[in-house]
Amino acid sequence: MTAHPLSLLHADEVAVAHEVLSAAGELTEGAAVVHIVLVEPTKEALAAWAPGDPVHRQLKALIVPGPELTMVELTIDVADRRIVDRRTIEGMRPALLMGESFLAILACHAHPEYQAALARRGITDTANVQIDPWPAGSFGYGVEEGRRIARCISFLRETEDDNGYARPIEGLIVHVDLGRGEVLEVIDHAPVGTEPIPLAPQGGRYTAEHNSPMRTDLRPVEITQPEGPSFTVDDNLVRWQKWSLRLGWDPYEGLILHQLTYDGRSILHRASISEMVVPYGDPGEVHGWKNAFDAGEWGLGRMTQSLTLGCDCLGEIHYVDAVMANEQGTPWVVPNAICMHEEDFGIGWKHVDLSTGHHEVRRSRRLVISHIATVGNYEYGFFWYLYLDGNIQLEVKLTGILSTQGVPVGGSTPFSNPIAPGLAAPVHQHLFCARLDLDVDGTENRVEEVQVEVLPTGPDNPWGNAFRPVATVLESEAGAQRDTDARSSRAWRVVNPNVTNHVGRPVGYKLVPTMATPTLLAQPDSSIAKRAGFARHNLWVTPYDPSEIRAAGEFPNQHEGGAGLPEWTAGDRNLVDTDVVLWYSFGVTHLPRPEDWPVMPVEYTGFLLAPFGFFDRNPALDVPPSPPGRCHIETDEADDPGSSCH
Ligand SMILES: [Cu+2]
């Protein structure tokens, strides 16, 4: 029996949905199940539910019956084992399907023109040719109308376990009709009579056996928690220190945080990565079409990987499996998809009273809730951190392998950087959009842009030093499309005008851009700017609407654009003293470097949600000092590595 309306999807529920769909004749020959997901209860329904009340769950299934642009969305009542709603969606494409992508690879391999293009490059043994299907984007190619398309690019591995990205088969692109498994066009950008760009001379293997000798002077770091972790997990309810939240999971968003509270006070109703896009900056035909919506076209949940103790996560770990549906509509469980653990995070606060020499210090600790998705060549780790002092942080860790480009040895292009002999990587961006449904001490909130204002030298500022905080209410959607500004320390504060703190100010939480972050660099009239409108500004604010979840709309694959945030905010709805949702677009502009090859050291991006007058004082005052013996200063042991705290 399901314990809570927001409990994680259970494999038995997927099995019921499969049974109901089969019995209804929806799973016809050739049909693919795109997803089966929980219909999340609305905020009102959740508020009305009390422990002990029956839990009535509905699932939503999306089915692609055939190669046309028709999808069927069905709502299934789990307890009643029946379909309660059925609608047909025309003209849209789902995320790329795994089965179809696999068939696209086989179709390329079998195509004589493709084989001929390989032969021109001296590749006759095609067993180790790696083919990566990419989402196609939307460029107005007539032949692609009404079809689900992938653009396949190729790489050569020396052996099955080689890193294919070391040797792009440059200039060769295959357009495949995914629904029909047919090659539409083999495009060889090296015209007949010209020499194709040769394969790069060096490999790019990153495994230990190919990078020996390994360094030998790293001594072990052991994380021990002899009394176990300080958090508890009951169903999907996580409690740690004064925090409480429910874990959620979605094939596209990956990890979702539901009903995040501190000391029983509401902060976030729901938080997730709603979309992300990776647009490339090369204008040429070989790389210029590349832009992947890694949430909406691939799925950060669908591409998530099982995590391993001692490697991905250290310490006392609690793993949670991700339950989804495979393309046959039966349960698909990714074991150990979500990792939870505590981390010591240096000092939390400290002061030495110089009059008395008295020394007070507290350790900072955070609860880490994470998952890691492998989307083609890249890895994205999503790490939510909760801190003892009320801070909430999302850190995205970007790693994996660059998308590469073959160039003549010694060469590059104006739009790529060389990373190895004969190998370059085009410039690109990774732009994420977090959907943050803040409910700060209740649902009626408003958003203020806060920044500092500098005053001109004059009678009010005789020494020219003055600056002061200013707060501007973001009154409606059109005026709430904002960008970061480091010089003015710009941030956005969500306040509850009905609840004041002990200095008479409304309680609030502040969204803080912790790192420099770009917006989309593509021109406003470009295809990608229309499709990834969310990335054109760092901040968007909307009034709560449970149907508005994904920043580029529900079906961004090959979509011509305009969906999601630009469409929703066109009505310029009121944002004052209502239930607000923040959308924060952030990320990195990646100018590849040799050090990013053959596997990229983690690059970080993210943001912070910090209490701003939510508490009356430092909420970590009650964190106890480290136990005696754990923390000591003994001068005669100052060089003793056994001393735990200096
Ligand atoms: Cu990158």
Coordinates of C-alpha atoms in Angstrom, one line a residue, residues 31-573:
A31 CA 4.0 0.8 -30.2
A32 CA 6.5 2.2 -27.8
V33 CA 5.8 3.4 -24.3
V34 CA 7.6 6.7 -23.8
H35 CA 7.0 6.9 -20.1
I36 CA 4.7 6.0 -17.2
V37 CA 4.9 8.6 -14.5
L38 CA 3.0 9.5 -11.3
V39 CA 0.4 12.2 -11.7
E40 CA 1.6 14.5 -8.9
P41 CA -1.2 15.7 -6.7
T42 CA -1.9 19.4 -6.8
K43 CA -0.8 21.6 -3.9
E44 CA -4.5 21.9 -2.9
A45 CA -4.9 18.1 -2.9
L46 CA -1.7 17.6 -0.8
A47 CA -2.8 20.3 1.7
A48 CA -6.1 18.5 2.1
W49 CA -4.5 15.1 2.6
A50 CA -3.8 13.9 6.2
P51 CA -1.9 10.8 7.4
G52 CA -4.3 7.9 7.5
D53 CA -6.4 9.2 4.6
P54 CA -6.6 6.8 1.6
V55 CA -3.9 7.3 -1.1
H56 CA -5.5 7.3 -4.5
R57 CA -2.9 7.4 -7.2
Q58 CA -3.1 8.0 -10.9
L59 CA -0.4 7.4 -13.5
K60 CA 0.1 9.0 -16.8
A61 CA 1.3 6.9 -19.7
L62 CA 2.6 8.3 -23.0
I63 CA 2.5 5.9 -26.0
V64 CA 3.8 6.3 -29.5
P65 CA 1.7 3.9 -31.6
G66 CA 3.7 4.2 -34.8
P67 CA 6.1 6.3 -36.9
E68 CA 3.7 9.3 -37.3
L69 CA 3.6 12.3 -35.1
T70 CA 0.7 11.0 -33.0
M71 CA 1.0 10.2 -29.4
V72 CA -1.6 8.9 -27.0
E73 CA -1.6 10.0 -23.4
L74 CA -3.6 7.9 -21.0
T75 CA -4.4 8.5 -17.3
I76 CA -4.7 5.3 -15.3
D77 CA -6.3 4.9 -11.9
V78 CA -4.1 2.4 -10.1
A79 CA -6.6 1.2 -7.4
D80 CA -9.5 1.0 -9.9
R81 CA -7.3 -0.5 -12.6
R82 CA -8.9 1.5 -15.3
I83 CA -8.2 4.2 -17.8
V84 CA -9.8 7.4 -16.7
D85 CA -8.6 9.7 -19.4
R86 CA -7.3 9.3 -23.0
R87 CA -6.2 12.0 -25.3
T88 CA -4.4 12.1 -28.6
I89 CA -1.5 14.5 -29.1
E90 CA -0.8 15.4 -32.7
G91 CA 2.3 17.1 -34.2
M92 CA 4.7 16.5 -31.3
R93 CA 7.6 14.2 -30.8
P94 CA 8.5 12.5 -27.6
A95 CA 12.1 12.4 -26.2
L96 CA 14.3 10.2 -28.3
L97 CA 13.4 6.6 -27.7
M98 CA 16.1 4.1 -26.8
G99 CA 14.8 1.3 -29.1
E100 CA 14.5 3.6 -32.1
S101 CA 18.0 5.1 -31.4
F102 CA 19.4 1.6 -31.5
L103 CA 17.6 0.8 -34.7
A104 CA 18.9 4.0 -36.2
I105 CA 22.5 2.9 -35.5
L106 CA 21.8 -0.4 -37.2
A107 CA 20.2 1.4 -40.2
C108 CA 23.4 3.5 -40.6
H109 CA 25.7 0.6 -40.4
A110 CA 23.7 -1.3 -43.1
H111 CA 23.5 1.6 -45.6
P112 CA 25.7 1.4 -48.7
E113 CA 26.3 5.1 -49.0
Y114 CA 27.4 5.2 -45.3
Q115 CA 29.7 2.3 -45.9
A116 CA 31.1 4.0 -49.0
A117 CA 31.8 7.2 -47.0
L118 CA 33.6 5.1 -44.4
A119 CA 35.6 3.4 -47.1
R120 CA 36.7 6.8 -48.5
R121 CA 38.3 7.3 -45.1
G122 CA 40.0 3.9 -45.2
I123 CA 37.5 2.3 -42.8
T124 CA 36.5 -1.1 -44.1
D125 CA 36.1 -3.0 -40.9
T126 CA 33.1 -1.2 -39.4
A127 CA 32.7 -3.4 -36.3
N128 CA 34.2 -0.7 -34.1
V129 CA 32.5 2.3 -35.7
Q130 CA 30.6 4.1 -33.0
I131 CA 27.5 5.9 -34.1
D132 CA 25.9 8.5 -31.8
P133 CA 22.3 9.5 -32.7
W134 CA 21.6 13.2 -31.8
P135 CA 18.4 15.1 -31.5
A136 CA 17.9 16.9 -34.8
G137 CA 16.8 20.4 -33.8
S138 CA 14.4 22.3 -36.0
F139 CA 15.9 23.8 -39.1
G140 CA 12.9 23.7 -41.5
Y141 CA 14.1 20.8 -43.7
G142 CA 10.9 19.8 -45.6
V143 CA 11.7 16.1 -45.7
E144 CA 11.7 16.0 -41.9
E145 CA 8.2 17.3 -41.5
G146 CA 6.0 14.7 -39.9
R147 CA 8.9 12.5 -39.0
R148 CA 10.9 11.8 -35.9
I149 CA 14.5 12.5 -36.9
A150 CA 18.0 11.8 -35.5
R151 CA 21.3 13.0 -36.9
C152 CA 23.9 10.3 -36.5
I153 CA 27.6 11.2 -36.2
S154 CA 30.4 8.6 -36.1
F155 CA 33.6 7.8 -34.4
L156 CA 36.1 5.1 -34.8
R157 CA 37.2 2.9 -31.9
E158 CA 40.4 0.9 -32.2
T159 CA 38.9 -1.8 -30.1
E160 CA 35.5 -2.3 -28.6
D161 CA 36.5 -0.6 -25.3
D162 CA 38.4 2.3 -26.9
N163 CA 37.3 6.0 -26.4
G164 CA 35.6 6.7 -29.7
Y165 CA 35.6 10.5 -29.2
A166 CA 39.4 10.4 -29.9
R167 CA 38.7 9.8 -33.6
P168 CA 35.6 11.6 -35.0
I169 CA 34.8 10.5 -38.5
E170 CA 34.6 14.2 -39.5
G171 CA 32.1 15.5 -41.9
L172 CA 29.9 12.5 -42.0
I173 CA 26.3 12.9 -40.9
V174 CA 23.4 10.6 -41.4
H175 CA 19.8 11.8 -41.1
V176 CA 17.6 8.9 -39.9
D177 CA 13.8 8.6 -39.7
L178 CA 13.6 7.1 -36.3
G179 CA 10.0 6.0 -36.5
R180 CA 10.6 4.0 -39.7
G181 CA 14.2 3.1 -39.0
E182 CA 15.2 4.4 -42.4
V183 CA 18.2 6.4 -43.5
L184 CA 16.9 9.6 -45.2
E185 CA 20.2 11.1 -46.2
V186 CA 23.9 10.3 -45.9
I187 CA 25.7 13.6 -46.0
D188 CA 29.5 13.6 -46.5
H189 CA 30.8 17.1 -46.1
A190 CA 34.1 16.2 -47.8
P191 CA 33.1 16.5 -51.4
V192 CA 34.1 13.8 -53.8
G193 CA 37.6 14.5 -55.1
T194 CA 38.7 16.1 -51.9
E195 CA 40.5 14.4 -49.1
P196 CA 38.4 13.9 -45.9
I197 CA 39.9 15.2 -42.7
P198 CA 42.1 12.3 -41.5
L199 CA 41.4 10.5 -38.3
A200 CA 43.3 12.0 -35.3
P201 CA 46.6 10.2 -34.7
Q202 CA 46.3 9.7 -31.0
G203 CA 43.9 7.6 -28.9
G204 CA 42.1 9.0 -25.8
R205 CA 41.9 6.1 -23.4
Y206 CA 41.3 7.2 -19.8
T207 CA 41.2 3.9 -17.9
A208 CA 43.9 3.1 -15.3
E209 CA 45.7 0.4 -17.4
H210 CA 46.2 3.0 -20.2
N211 CA 47.5 5.7 -17.8
S212 CA 50.1 3.9 -15.8
P213 CA 52.1 4.3 -13.8
M214 CA 49.5 5.5 -11.4
R215 CA 50.7 7.9 -8.6
T216 CA 51.5 5.9 -5.4
D217 CA 51.6 8.6 -2.7
L218 CA 47.9 9.1 -2.0
R219 CA 47.2 7.7 1.5
P220 CA 43.7 6.6 2.3
V221 CA 41.0 9.0 3.6
E222 CA 38.5 7.0 5.5
I223 CA 35.1 8.4 6.4
T224 CA 33.8 6.7 9.5
Q225 CA 30.4 7.3 11.2
P226 CA 30.5 4.8 14.0
E227 CA 27.0 5.7 15.2
G228 CA 25.6 5.7 11.7
P229 CA 24.3 8.7 9.8
S230 CA 22.1 11.4 11.4
F231 CA 19.3 11.2 8.9
T232 CA 16.3 8.8 8.7
V233 CA 14.4 7.7 5.6
D234 CA 10.8 6.5 6.0
D235 CA 9.3 5.6 2.6
N236 CA 10.4 8.7 0.6
L237 CA 10.4 11.0 3.6
V238 CA 13.9 12.1 4.6
R239 CA 14.6 13.8 7.9
W240 CA 17.9 15.3 8.8
Q241 CA 18.5 17.8 11.5
K242 CA 15.6 20.2 11.2
W243 CA 15.1 19.5 7.6
S244 CA 12.4 17.3 6.1
L245 CA 11.6 16.5 2.5
R246 CA 10.1 13.9 0.2
L247 CA 12.2 12.5 -2.6
G248 CA 10.6 12.4 -6.1
W249 CA 11.8 11.1 -9.4
D250 CA 10.9 11.9 -13.0
P251 CA 12.3 10.4 -16.3
Y252 CA 13.2 13.9 -17.6
E253 CA 13.9 16.0 -14.5
G254 CA 15.6 13.2 -12.5
L255 CA 15.6 14.0 -8.8
I256 CA 12.8 16.1 -7.4
L257 CA 12.7 17.6 -3.9
H258 CA 9.1 17.8 -2.6
Q259 CA 7.8 19.6 0.5
L260 CA 11.1 20.8 1.9
T261 CA 10.7 22.2 5.4
Y262 CA 13.0 23.4 8.2
D263 CA 11.7 23.1 11.7
G264 CA 8.3 22.4 10.2
R265 CA 8.3 25.6 8.3
S266 CA 7.7 25.4 4.6
I267 CA 10.5 26.7 2.2
L268 CA 10.2 24.8 -1.1
H269 CA 7.1 23.0 -2.3
R270 CA 9.0 21.4 -5.2
A271 CA 12.4 21.8 -6.8
S272 CA 13.9 20.1 -9.8
I273 CA 15.9 20.7 -13.0
S274 CA 13.2 21.4 -15.4
E275 CA 15.3 21.5 -18.6
M276 CA 18.8 21.9 -19.9
V277 CA 20.2 22.6 -23.3
V278 CA 23.7 22.3 -24.8
P279 CA 23.9 24.7 -27.8
Y280 CA 27.1 24.6 -29.9
G281 CA 28.7 27.8 -31.2
D282 CA 30.2 26.6 -34.5
P283 CA 28.2 28.1 -37.5
G284 CA 29.2 25.3 -40.0
E285 CA 27.1 22.6 -41.3
V286 CA 29.0 19.8 -39.6
H287 CA 28.5 21.1 -36.0
G288 CA 26.2 24.1 -36.2
W289 CA 23.0 22.1 -35.8
K290 CA 24.1 20.6 -32.5
N291 CA 22.0 21.5 -29.6
A292 CA 20.7 18.9 -27.2
F293 CA 17.9 19.3 -24.7
D294 CA 19.3 16.8 -22.3
A295 CA 16.2 16.8 -20.0
G296 CA 13.4 17.0 -22.6
E297 CA 15.1 15.1 -25.5
W298 CA 17.0 12.5 -23.5
G299 CA 15.9 12.6 -19.9
L300 CA 18.1 13.2 -16.9
G301 CA 16.1 10.5 -15.1
R302 CA 16.1 8.1 -18.0
M303 CA 19.9 8.4 -18.4
T304 CA 20.7 8.1 -14.7
Q305 CA 23.3 5.6 -13.6
S306 CA 23.6 3.2 -10.6
L307 CA 26.0 4.6 -8.1
T308 CA 28.7 2.7 -6.2
L309 CA 29.8 2.9 -2.6
G310 CA 33.4 4.1 -2.1
C311 CA 33.6 5.5 -5.6
D312 CA 30.6 7.8 -6.3
C313 CA 29.7 8.3 -2.7
L314 CA 31.7 8.0 0.6
G315 CA 30.5 7.4 4.1
E316 CA 27.3 5.9 5.4
I317 CA 25.2 5.9 2.3
H318 CA 21.5 5.4 1.8
Y319 CA 20.7 4.5 -1.8
V320 CA 17.3 4.8 -3.4
D321 CA 16.3 3.0 -6.6
A322 CA 14.7 4.9 -9.5
V323 CA 11.5 3.3 -10.8
M324 CA 10.4 4.1 -14.3
A325 CA 8.8 2.2 -17.2
N326 CA 10.8 0.7 -20.1
E327 CA 9.6 1.2 -23.7
Q328 CA 7.5 -2.0 -23.4
G329 CA 5.7 -0.4 -20.5
T330 CA 6.9 -2.8 -17.8
P331 CA 8.8 -1.7 -14.7
W332 CA 12.3 -0.5 -15.1
V333 CA 14.3 -0.2 -11.9
V334 CA 17.7 1.6 -11.8
P335 CA 19.2 0.3 -8.6
N336 CA 21.1 2.9 -6.4
A337 CA 20.1 5.8 -8.6
I338 CA 19.9 8.3 -5.7
C339 CA 22.7 8.6 -3.2
M340 CA 22.2 10.3 0.2
H341 CA 24.9 10.9 2.7
E342 CA 26.3 13.4 5.1
E343 CA 29.5 15.4 4.5
D344 CA 31.7 17.3 6.9
F345 CA 32.0 20.7 5.2
G346 CA 34.7 22.5 7.0
I347 CA 33.9 25.2 9.6
G348 CA 30.3 26.4 10.0
W349 CA 31.1 29.4 12.2
K350 CA 34.0 30.6 14.4
H351 CA 35.2 33.4 16.6
V352 CA 38.1 34.0 18.8
D353 CA 37.5 36.6 21.5
L354 CA 40.8 38.6 21.4
S355 CA 40.2 40.0 24.9
T356 CA 40.0 36.6 26.6
G357 CA 41.4 34.3 24.0
H358 CA 38.2 32.3 24.1
H359 CA 37.7 30.2 21.0
E360 CA 34.4 28.9 19.6
V361 CA 34.1 27.0 16.4
R362 CA 31.4 24.7 15.0
R363 CA 31.7 22.3 12.1
S364 CA 29.5 22.7 9.1
R365 CA 27.8 19.6 7.8
R366 CA 25.6 19.0 4.9
L367 CA 23.2 16.4 3.7
V368 CA 23.9 15.4 0.1
I369 CA 21.2 14.1 -2.2
S370 CA 22.6 13.3 -5.6
H371 CA 22.3 11.4 -8.9
I372 CA 24.4 11.3 -12.0
A373 CA 23.1 11.1 -15.5
T374 CA 25.2 10.0 -18.5
V375 CA 23.9 11.8 -21.6
G376 CA 25.9 10.6 -24.5
N377 CA 29.4 11.8 -24.1
Y378 CA 28.7 14.0 -21.0
E379 CA 28.1 13.2 -17.3
Y380 CA 26.0 15.5 -15.2
G381 CA 26.0 15.1 -11.5
F382 CA 23.2 16.8 -9.6
F383 CA 24.0 17.4 -6.0
W384 CA 21.5 19.0 -3.7
Y385 CA 23.0 20.1 -0.3
L386 CA 21.1 21.0 2.8
Y387 CA 23.1 22.8 5.5
L388 CA 22.8 23.2 9.3
D389 CA 22.5 27.0 8.8
G390 CA 19.4 26.8 6.6
N391 CA 21.3 27.1 3.3
I392 CA 20.1 25.0 0.3
Q393 CA 22.5 24.6 -2.6
L394 CA 22.4 22.9 -5.9
E395 CA 25.7 22.0 -7.4
V396 CA 25.9 20.5 -10.9
K397 CA 29.1 18.7 -11.6
L398 CA 29.9 18.5 -15.3
T399 CA 32.3 15.7 -16.4
G400 CA 32.6 13.0 -19.0
I401 CA 33.9 13.5 -22.5
L402 CA 33.8 16.5 -24.9
S403 CA 32.0 16.4 -28.1
T404 CA 34.9 16.4 -30.5
Q405 CA 35.8 17.5 -34.0
G406 CA 38.5 16.2 -36.4
V407 CA 40.8 18.9 -37.7
P408 CA 44.1 18.7 -39.7
V409 CA 47.0 18.1 -37.3
G410 CA 48.1 21.6 -36.1
G411 CA 44.8 23.1 -37.0
S412 CA 41.6 24.2 -35.3
T413 CA 38.8 26.5 -36.3
P414 CA 37.7 29.9 -35.0
F415 CA 34.8 28.1 -33.2
S416 CA 36.8 25.3 -31.6
N417 CA 39.9 24.9 -29.4
P418 CA 42.5 22.2 -30.2
I419 CA 42.7 19.6 -27.4
A420 CA 45.0 16.9 -28.9
P421 CA 46.8 16.6 -32.3
G422 CA 44.2 16.4 -35.0
L423 CA 41.4 16.8 -32.5
A424 CA 39.4 19.9 -31.5
A425 CA 36.2 20.5 -29.5
P426 CA 33.7 23.1 -30.6
V427 CA 32.7 25.9 -28.2
H428 CA 29.3 25.3 -26.5
Q429 CA 27.2 26.1 -23.5
H430 CA 25.5 23.9 -20.9
L431 CA 22.5 25.8 -19.7
F432 CA 20.3 24.4 -16.9
C433 CA 16.9 25.7 -15.7
A434 CA 15.9 24.9 -12.1
R435 CA 12.2 25.2 -11.4
L436 CA 11.9 26.3 -7.8
D437 CA 8.4 26.4 -6.3
L438 CA 9.2 28.3 -3.1
D439 CA 6.5 28.5 -0.4
V440 CA 8.2 30.6 2.2
D441 CA 6.2 30.0 5.4
G442 CA 3.1 29.6 3.2
T443 CA 2.1 29.9 -0.4
E444 CA 1.4 33.7 -0.5
N445 CA 4.8 35.1 -1.5
R446 CA 6.3 37.9 -3.5
V447 CA 9.7 38.3 -5.2
E448 CA 12.0 41.2 -4.8
E449 CA 15.1 41.9 -6.8
V450 CA 17.7 43.0 -4.2
Q451 CA 21.0 44.7 -5.1
V452 CA 23.2 47.5 -4.0
E453 CA 22.9 51.0 -5.3
V454 CA 25.9 53.3 -5.2
L455 CA 25.4 56.9 -4.5
P456 CA 27.1 59.8 -6.4
T457 CA 29.5 61.9 -4.3
G458 CA 27.6 64.9 -3.0
P459 CA 26.0 66.4 0.1
D460 CA 24.5 62.9 1.0
N461 CA 27.7 61.1 0.2
P462 CA 30.6 63.5 1.0
W463 CA 33.3 60.8 1.0
G464 CA 32.0 59.0 -2.0
N465 CA 31.9 55.7 -0.2
A466 CA 28.1 55.2 0.1
F467 CA 26.1 52.2 -1.1
R468 CA 22.9 50.8 0.1
P469 CA 20.6 47.9 -0.4
V470 CA 17.5 48.4 -2.6
A471 CA 14.7 46.0 -3.1
T472 CA 12.3 46.2 -6.1
V473 CA 9.2 44.0 -6.2
L474 CA 8.8 42.0 -9.4
E475 CA 5.2 42.8 -10.0
S476 CA 4.4 40.8 -13.1
E477 CA 5.9 38.2 -15.5
A478 CA 7.1 40.6 -18.2
G479 CA 9.2 42.6 -15.7
A480 CA 10.5 39.4 -13.9
Q481 CA 12.7 38.2 -16.7
R482 CA 16.0 39.2 -15.2
D483 CA 19.7 38.6 -15.6
T484 CA 22.5 38.3 -13.0
D485 CA 24.7 41.3 -12.2
A486 CA 27.7 40.6 -10.1
R487 CA 28.7 44.2 -9.8
S488 CA 25.5 45.1 -7.9
S489 CA 25.4 41.8 -6.0
R490 CA 22.0 41.2 -7.6
A491 CA 19.9 38.4 -6.1
W492 CA 16.2 37.6 -5.8
R493 CA 14.4 37.3 -2.5
V494 CA 11.1 35.5 -2.0
V495 CA 9.3 36.9 1.0
N496 CA 6.1 36.2 2.8
P497 CA 4.4 39.6 3.5
N498 CA 2.2 37.9 6.1
V499 CA 5.0 36.6 8.4
T500 CA 7.5 38.9 9.9
N501 CA 10.7 38.2 11.8
H502 CA 11.8 39.8 15.0
V503 CA 13.0 43.0 13.3
G504 CA 9.6 43.5 11.7
R505 CA 10.7 42.4 8.2
P506 CA 8.9 39.8 6.1
V507 CA 10.6 36.4 6.3
G508 CA 12.4 35.4 3.1
Y509 CA 14.7 33.2 1.2
K510 CA 17.2 34.6 -1.3
L511 CA 18.2 33.0 -4.6
V512 CA 21.9 33.7 -4.9
P513 CA 23.9 33.3 -8.1
T514 CA 27.0 31.8 -6.6
M515 CA 29.0 31.7 -9.7
A516 CA 29.3 33.8 -12.9
T517 CA 26.7 32.4 -15.2
P518 CA 25.9 33.2 -18.8
T519 CA 22.7 33.3 -20.7
L520 CA 22.2 31.9 -24.2
L521 CA 24.7 33.3 -26.6
A522 CA 22.8 32.4 -29.8
Q523 CA 21.0 35.3 -31.6
P524 CA 17.4 35.9 -30.6
D525 CA 16.2 35.0 -34.1
S526 CA 18.0 31.7 -34.2
S527 CA 16.3 28.4 -34.1
I528 CA 17.9 27.5 -30.7
A529 CA 16.9 30.8 -29.1
K530 CA 13.3 30.2 -30.0
R531 CA 13.5 26.6 -28.7
A532 CA 15.5 27.4 -25.6
G533 CA 13.8 30.6 -24.7
F534 CA 14.2 29.9 -21.0
A535 CA 18.0 30.3 -21.4
R536 CA 17.7 33.9 -22.7
H537 CA 17.3 35.1 -19.1
N538 CA 18.7 33.9 -15.8
L539 CA 15.5 34.5 -13.9
W540 CA 11.9 34.0 -14.8
V541 CA 9.0 34.1 -12.3
T542 CA 5.5 32.7 -12.9
P543 CA 2.5 32.2 -10.7
Y544 CA 2.0 28.6 -9.6
D545 CA 0.4 26.4 -12.2
P546 CA 0.8 22.7 -11.8
S547 CA 0.8 22.1 -15.5
E548 CA 3.8 24.4 -16.0
I549 CA 6.8 22.1 -15.2
R550 CA 9.2 22.0 -18.1
A551 CA 10.8 25.3 -19.1
A552 CA 10.9 24.5 -22.9
G553 CA 7.6 22.8 -22.9
E554 CA 6.8 19.1 -22.6
F555 CA 7.9 18.1 -26.1
P556 CA 11.0 20.1 -27.1
N557 CA 12.3 17.5 -29.5
Q558 CA 12.3 19.1 -33.0
H559 CA 9.9 21.7 -31.7
E560 CA 10.0 24.9 -33.7
G561 CA 10.1 26.9 -30.4
G562 CA 8.2 29.3 -28.3
A563 CA 6.9 26.7 -25.9
G564 CA 7.3 26.8 -22.1
L565 CA 8.3 30.0 -20.3
P566 CA 8.0 32.4 -23.3
E567 CA 4.5 31.1 -23.9
W568 CA 3.4 31.0 -20.3
T569 CA 4.7 34.5 -19.4
A570 CA 3.2 36.2 -22.5
G571 CA 0.0 36.9 -20.5
D572 CA 2.1 38.9 -18.0
R573 CA 0.4 37.5 -15.0

